[in-house]
Amino acid sequence: MRDESKPWIRKDGWADLPPMEPGPSPRARTGATTSPSAAAAASTAADASPAARSAGRVRAADGRVRRAASAATPPAAGPARSRTVAPSPLDPGATRDPYRVHRVLREEFPLTFDPLLRAWVLSRYADVATALTDARFTHGHRPGDPPCAQTHVDVDVAELRSVTARTAHVLARRIADRPNADLVADFCHWLPAGTVAAAVGVPYRDMMRLVRGRAASALAGQCTSQISMREKALASFLAHVLVDPERAIALRDAPAEQIARAWTESLRHDAPVQIAVRRTAAEVRVSGGTIPAGEPVALLIGAACRDPERFRDPDRYDPLRDDPGQLSYGSGACPAVLLAEFEAEYAVRALFDAMPRLRLAHGFRPERTGLITRAPRSLLVRPGG
């Protein structure tokens, strides 16, 4: 099955796949469920020093001692006002709307110790961006950060692009004739794994068993756990595209640079990983005070990406933003970063090529949930419009 007008579609093992096995239930893939990366973050946070765990407080630059609230203390409703107890990013209600808590932390408690996370909490863009790249913060890195980029010196970008395009078109055509579909379960769950499998030659029957282990390691080295992150990021991006019909029309035939801007803005507006955990190797001065050496630190990526000191009108999704930026990925060379961007681009192209009238299901609005990771549970669509 060869379409000369679309050189990325050619005869290969993906063209004759058996019926698609149902993926894990949306609930099993949501941010509300503890993923391996979330479990690792929680485990790292659990190693806080005894003094920090028992104190649960920080002496800020102004001399005030601030203690984080317990899970039973949700942020106060009503008009914003000064408070003496910091809310927790794990407060009840934060699963559906973490940004209200983030705003209070950013504005009033730029540095505080959270007894639920058992870690110091940073929420301002300048502090979080520094912690993600400063060598004084250890025990973790993002795809594209120096420790990752140094291991990838021979990446065939053209081949990754070709494999991603081919995989996206095959998956889109498999759902094109359905009256209804869930893009999270039927597309987003399969594209990142399928792209890695196709790139390293893993047979379809072994894809889901091997792609997160041996196959992914062969391609992405230390970034093997990022397939789940790419699933969530892709689902959130497609939600942003489909929720606005005019935006969908504008992007379906847009150049790669325009889709890349919309992708970057999606990573900023709804970061797939909301909280990353690091540990200080030395004493570090940040907004609001000083963090001692050897302490766990929770970096609120979701809060930092909506900091009005860095982004104008930060709560608005604007794919044409003139002050773009995101903190989910580093800027170095990494197959996981390249694949994530290619998957976003070719998801848009493939879905609208196979289903020109693709729309959200009648009455459906995407709803993102999760505390550590965040993404829509489902993305119900009508392939025929």
XYZ file of C-alpha atoms in Angstrom:
385
model
C 0.000 0.000 0.000
C 2.035 2.922 -1.308
C 0.829 6.484 -1.687
C 3.281 8.353 -3.944
C 1.871 11.678 -2.734
C 2.870 10.826 0.839
C 6.444 9.453 0.781
C 6.385 8.709 4.519
C 3.772 5.970 3.958
C 5.367 2.873 2.467
C 4.856 -0.841 2.671
C 6.156 -2.212 5.961
C 5.178 -4.448 8.848
C 2.896 -1.776 10.291
C 0.616 -1.744 7.249
C -0.882 -5.165 7.981
C -1.282 -5.157 11.726
C -3.708 -7.500 13.500
C -6.647 -5.977 15.394
C -5.500 -3.577 18.090
C -5.588 -4.960 21.613
C -7.335 -2.634 24.025
C -4.816 -0.586 25.999
C -4.890 -0.150 29.748
C -7.969 1.610 31.026
C -7.754 5.411 31.055
C -7.836 5.306 34.854
C -4.688 3.174 34.884
C -2.827 5.777 32.846
C -3.913 8.985 34.513
C -1.849 11.230 36.725
C -4.038 10.197 39.660
C -2.451 6.739 39.536
C 1.082 6.394 40.812
C 3.305 5.857 37.783
C 6.868 4.537 38.039
C 8.188 8.076 37.682
C 5.775 9.316 40.348
C 6.769 6.472 42.632
C 10.416 7.352 42.137
C 9.671 10.970 42.962
C 7.809 9.958 46.096
C 10.629 7.632 47.086
C 13.184 10.372 46.635
C 11.102 12.796 48.654
C 10.750 10.210 51.421
C 14.488 10.378 52.014
C 14.236 13.834 53.572
C 16.401 14.450 56.579
C 14.826 13.696 59.997
C 15.197 17.332 61.001
C 13.320 18.545 57.945
C 10.599 15.908 58.323
C 9.978 16.775 61.932
C 10.212 20.518 61.508
C 8.147 20.986 58.376
C 9.072 24.658 58.355
C 11.434 27.179 56.789
C 12.919 30.409 58.042
C 12.510 32.761 55.111
C 14.594 35.764 54.196
C 12.184 38.023 56.072
C 12.615 35.972 59.235
C 9.124 34.425 59.143
C 8.818 30.712 59.839
C 6.436 29.073 57.384
C 4.879 25.670 57.832
C 3.068 23.829 55.047
C -0.546 22.816 55.621
C -1.564 19.210 56.090
C -3.697 17.359 53.535
C -6.762 18.103 55.623
C -6.319 21.857 55.156
C -7.473 22.892 51.677
C -6.641 26.393 50.423
C -9.138 28.982 51.606
C -11.823 29.977 49.147
C -12.820 33.523 48.372
C -10.689 36.597 47.677
C -6.920 36.249 47.843
C -5.503 37.207 51.194
C -2.301 36.839 53.162
C -2.050 33.601 55.103
C 0.442 32.138 57.553
C 0.143 28.465 56.567
C 1.242 27.336 53.128
C -1.117 25.076 51.162
C 0.230 21.768 49.921
C 0.404 20.786 46.230
C -1.212 17.530 47.409
C -4.196 19.269 49.024
C -7.693 17.858 48.303
C -9.024 19.467 45.165
C -5.620 20.016 43.616
C -6.107 16.975 41.382
C -8.643 18.860 39.279
C -7.255 22.377 39.745
C -3.690 22.572 41.038
C -3.125 26.083 39.736
C -5.021 27.847 42.510
C -2.696 26.250 45.068
C 0.292 26.997 42.849
C -0.641 30.669 42.719
C -0.720 30.995 46.515
C 2.618 29.221 46.865
C 4.224 31.342 44.165
C 3.006 34.644 45.566
C 3.182 34.073 49.327
C 5.383 31.028 49.991
C 8.167 30.888 47.372
C 10.071 28.552 49.719
C 8.361 26.270 52.210
C 8.680 22.738 53.564
C 5.776 20.433 52.734
C 5.248 17.539 55.193
C 3.216 15.536 52.671
C 5.908 15.682 50.005
C 8.552 15.640 52.735
C 10.516 18.142 50.683
C 11.196 21.832 50.293
C 8.916 23.330 47.637
C 9.923 25.784 44.900
C 7.244 27.306 42.678
C 8.634 30.419 40.951
C 9.916 30.152 37.393
C 13.373 31.571 38.145
C 13.944 29.116 40.999
C 12.544 26.033 39.250
C 14.367 26.728 35.980
C 17.620 27.140 37.921
C 17.081 23.962 39.946
C 16.463 21.931 36.791
C 19.852 22.871 35.335
C 22.079 23.814 38.308
C 24.645 21.146 39.241
C 23.919 21.800 42.946
C 20.567 20.029 42.431
C 21.169 16.316 41.898
C 19.326 12.969 41.700
C 17.540 13.421 38.403
C 17.489 15.066 34.998
C 15.080 15.737 32.154
C 15.389 14.385 28.609
C 17.604 16.882 26.831
C 19.545 17.931 29.937
C 23.373 17.594 29.763
C 23.596 14.127 31.423
C 21.185 12.866 28.776
C 22.485 14.782 25.771
C 26.050 13.564 26.367
C 24.962 9.957 25.729
C 23.384 10.709 22.331
C 26.012 11.664 19.786
C 24.703 9.849 16.689
C 20.971 10.463 16.282
C 19.470 9.966 12.811
C 16.902 12.765 12.885
C 15.587 12.064 9.385
C 14.927 8.423 10.248
C 13.146 9.329 13.496
C 10.932 11.751 11.583
C 10.143 9.179 8.907
C 9.307 6.441 11.417
C 7.088 8.780 13.430
C 5.169 9.942 10.362
C 4.629 6.378 9.129
C 3.463 5.118 12.518
C 1.078 8.036 13.059
C -0.611 7.547 9.688
C -1.062 3.807 10.222
C -2.658 4.356 13.637
C -4.910 7.155 12.382
C -6.229 5.029 9.534
C -7.082 2.227 11.950
C -9.663 4.400 13.713
C -10.878 6.473 10.753
C -13.930 4.322 10.018
C -15.226 4.153 13.565
C -18.284 6.168 14.571
C -16.598 7.077 17.869
C -13.104 6.811 19.297
C -11.053 7.746 22.334
C -7.807 9.285 21.146
C -6.143 8.697 24.513
C -6.742 4.934 24.440
C -6.705 4.422 20.665
C -3.976 6.787 19.515
C -1.928 8.578 22.200
C -1.275 5.360 24.104
C 0.080 3.662 20.974
C 2.002 6.310 19.045
C 4.993 6.858 21.398
C 5.437 3.131 22.005
C 4.844 2.273 18.356
C 7.360 4.836 17.154
C 10.100 3.377 19.337
C 9.146 -0.157 18.326
C 9.246 0.682 14.611
C 12.535 2.553 14.979
C 14.358 -0.427 16.511
C 12.552 -3.172 14.595
C 10.528 -4.719 17.425
C 7.762 -6.997 16.023
C 4.217 -5.792 16.656
C 3.313 -8.810 18.793
C 6.173 -7.935 21.176
C 5.744 -4.172 21.096
C 4.040 -3.410 24.399
C 6.096 -6.029 26.266
C 9.510 -4.937 25.050
C 9.279 -1.327 23.958
C 9.437 0.026 27.512
C 12.525 -2.052 28.249
C 15.131 -3.382 25.848
C 13.874 -1.593 22.729
C 13.443 1.787 24.357
C 16.834 1.489 26.008
C 18.462 0.809 22.671
C 17.037 4.043 21.287
C 16.743 6.466 24.187
C 19.292 5.313 26.758
C 18.531 6.883 30.135
C 15.169 8.244 28.902
C 13.328 4.900 28.816
C 10.661 6.088 31.273
C 9.657 8.989 29.042
C 7.216 7.002 26.891
C 4.488 7.501 29.483
C 5.319 11.195 29.692
C 5.055 11.510 25.902
C 1.642 9.807 25.969
C 0.356 12.360 28.457
C 1.932 15.315 26.692
C 0.456 14.225 23.362
C -3.028 13.767 24.831
C -2.944 17.234 26.365
C -1.698 18.770 23.107
C -4.446 17.153 21.026
C -7.003 18.352 23.572
C -5.751 21.906 23.060
C -6.016 21.477 19.285
C -9.470 19.926 19.152
C -11.190 22.083 21.772
C -11.017 25.048 19.365
C -12.234 24.210 15.812
C -10.585 27.310 14.352
C -7.284 26.329 15.944
C -7.616 22.828 14.511
C -8.191 24.230 11.021
C -5.199 26.549 11.365
C -2.848 23.751 12.464
C -3.911 20.918 10.162
C -1.942 22.300 7.200
C 0.453 24.514 9.149
C 4.222 24.380 8.663
C 6.235 22.371 11.161
C 7.453 25.521 12.936
C 3.893 26.625 13.731
C 2.922 23.212 15.092
C 6.118 23.184 17.160
C 5.120 26.516 18.734
C 1.693 25.139 19.612
C 3.373 22.043 21.075
C 5.731 24.121 23.214
C 2.811 26.186 24.475
C 0.929 23.009 25.433
C 3.926 21.815 27.466
C 3.954 25.175 29.236
C 0.226 25.549 29.852
C -0.307 21.974 31.075
C 3.012 20.354 31.900
C 2.714 16.537 31.721
C 4.984 16.239 34.778
C 3.843 18.738 37.393
C 6.331 17.950 40.178
C 9.955 16.869 39.855
C 12.118 16.018 42.862
C 15.804 16.810 43.262
C 18.292 16.881 46.157
C 20.679 19.687 47.047
C 24.372 18.833 46.949
C 25.246 22.148 48.578
C 23.535 25.024 50.320
C 21.466 26.971 47.763
C 20.039 30.476 48.016
C 16.596 30.834 46.373
C 13.617 33.182 46.536
C 12.466 33.345 50.128
C 15.450 31.801 51.865
C 18.244 29.225 51.748
C 17.948 25.455 51.313
C 20.560 23.441 53.264
C 22.738 20.836 51.585
C 21.451 17.270 51.378
C 17.754 18.190 51.329
C 14.996 16.953 48.960
C 13.387 19.685 46.870
C 10.047 19.456 45.022
C 10.069 21.569 41.863
C 6.555 22.669 40.879
C 6.962 22.740 37.111
C 3.258 23.410 36.613
C 3.413 26.455 38.898
C 6.611 27.800 37.356
C 5.165 27.600 33.844
C 2.314 29.883 34.885
C 4.456 32.480 36.610
C 3.346 35.969 35.470
C 6.872 37.217 36.109
C 7.946 35.082 33.135
C 4.839 34.702 30.952
C 2.306 37.316 29.995
C -1.289 36.198 30.674
C 0.037 32.803 31.827
C -3.315 31.062 32.325
C -4.227 31.476 28.648
C -3.206 28.907 26.043
C -1.733 30.930 23.171
C -0.037 28.940 20.379
C 1.272 32.206 18.893
C 2.760 33.421 22.189
C 5.657 35.846 21.740
C 7.252 34.835 25.065
C 7.351 31.037 24.635
C 9.043 28.555 26.913
C 8.585 25.246 28.730
C 10.326 23.275 31.464
C 9.352 19.691 30.621
C 12.374 19.051 28.396
C 15.941 20.277 28.251
C 17.432 21.922 25.179
C 20.037 19.278 24.331
C 19.945 16.505 21.755
C 17.888 13.519 22.880
C 15.765 11.058 20.890
C 12.974 11.315 23.475
C 12.727 15.088 22.941
C 12.837 14.798 19.158
C 10.264 12.005 19.133
C 7.904 13.975 21.368
C 7.954 16.938 18.972
C 7.643 14.728 15.872
C 4.753 12.816 17.458
C 2.882 16.067 18.060
C 3.433 17.245 14.485
C 2.519 13.986 12.757
C -0.391 13.290 15.076
C -2.027 16.468 13.761
C -1.140 15.701 10.149
C -2.137 12.030 10.260
C -5.393 12.468 12.175
C -6.720 15.202 9.906
C -5.452 13.469 6.773
C -7.357 10.281 7.699
C -10.319 12.120 9.283
C -10.762 15.604 7.751
C -13.948 16.177 9.770
C -12.522 14.990 13.091
C -14.279 16.672 16.022
C -14.701 16.206 19.757
C -17.749 14.120 20.646
C -20.914 16.148 21.170
C -20.931 17.702 24.636
C -17.479 16.364 25.552
C -14.859 18.662 27.115
C -11.364 17.329 27.907
C -10.625 17.254 31.629
C -7.064 17.015 32.874
C -6.382 15.382 36.238
C -3.356 14.401 38.289
C -0.952 15.737 40.904
C 2.479 14.388 39.964
C 1.650 13.886 36.291
C -1.278 15.547 34.538
C -3.235 14.767 31.366
C -6.767 14.076 30.096
C -8.206 10.710 31.114
C -9.941 10.442 27.751
C -10.378 12.355 24.508
C -13.666 11.280 22.956
C -14.043 12.159 19.277
C -16.234 11.584 16.256
C -13.900 10.670 13.376
C -16.548 11.531 10.793
C -17.481 14.875 12.339
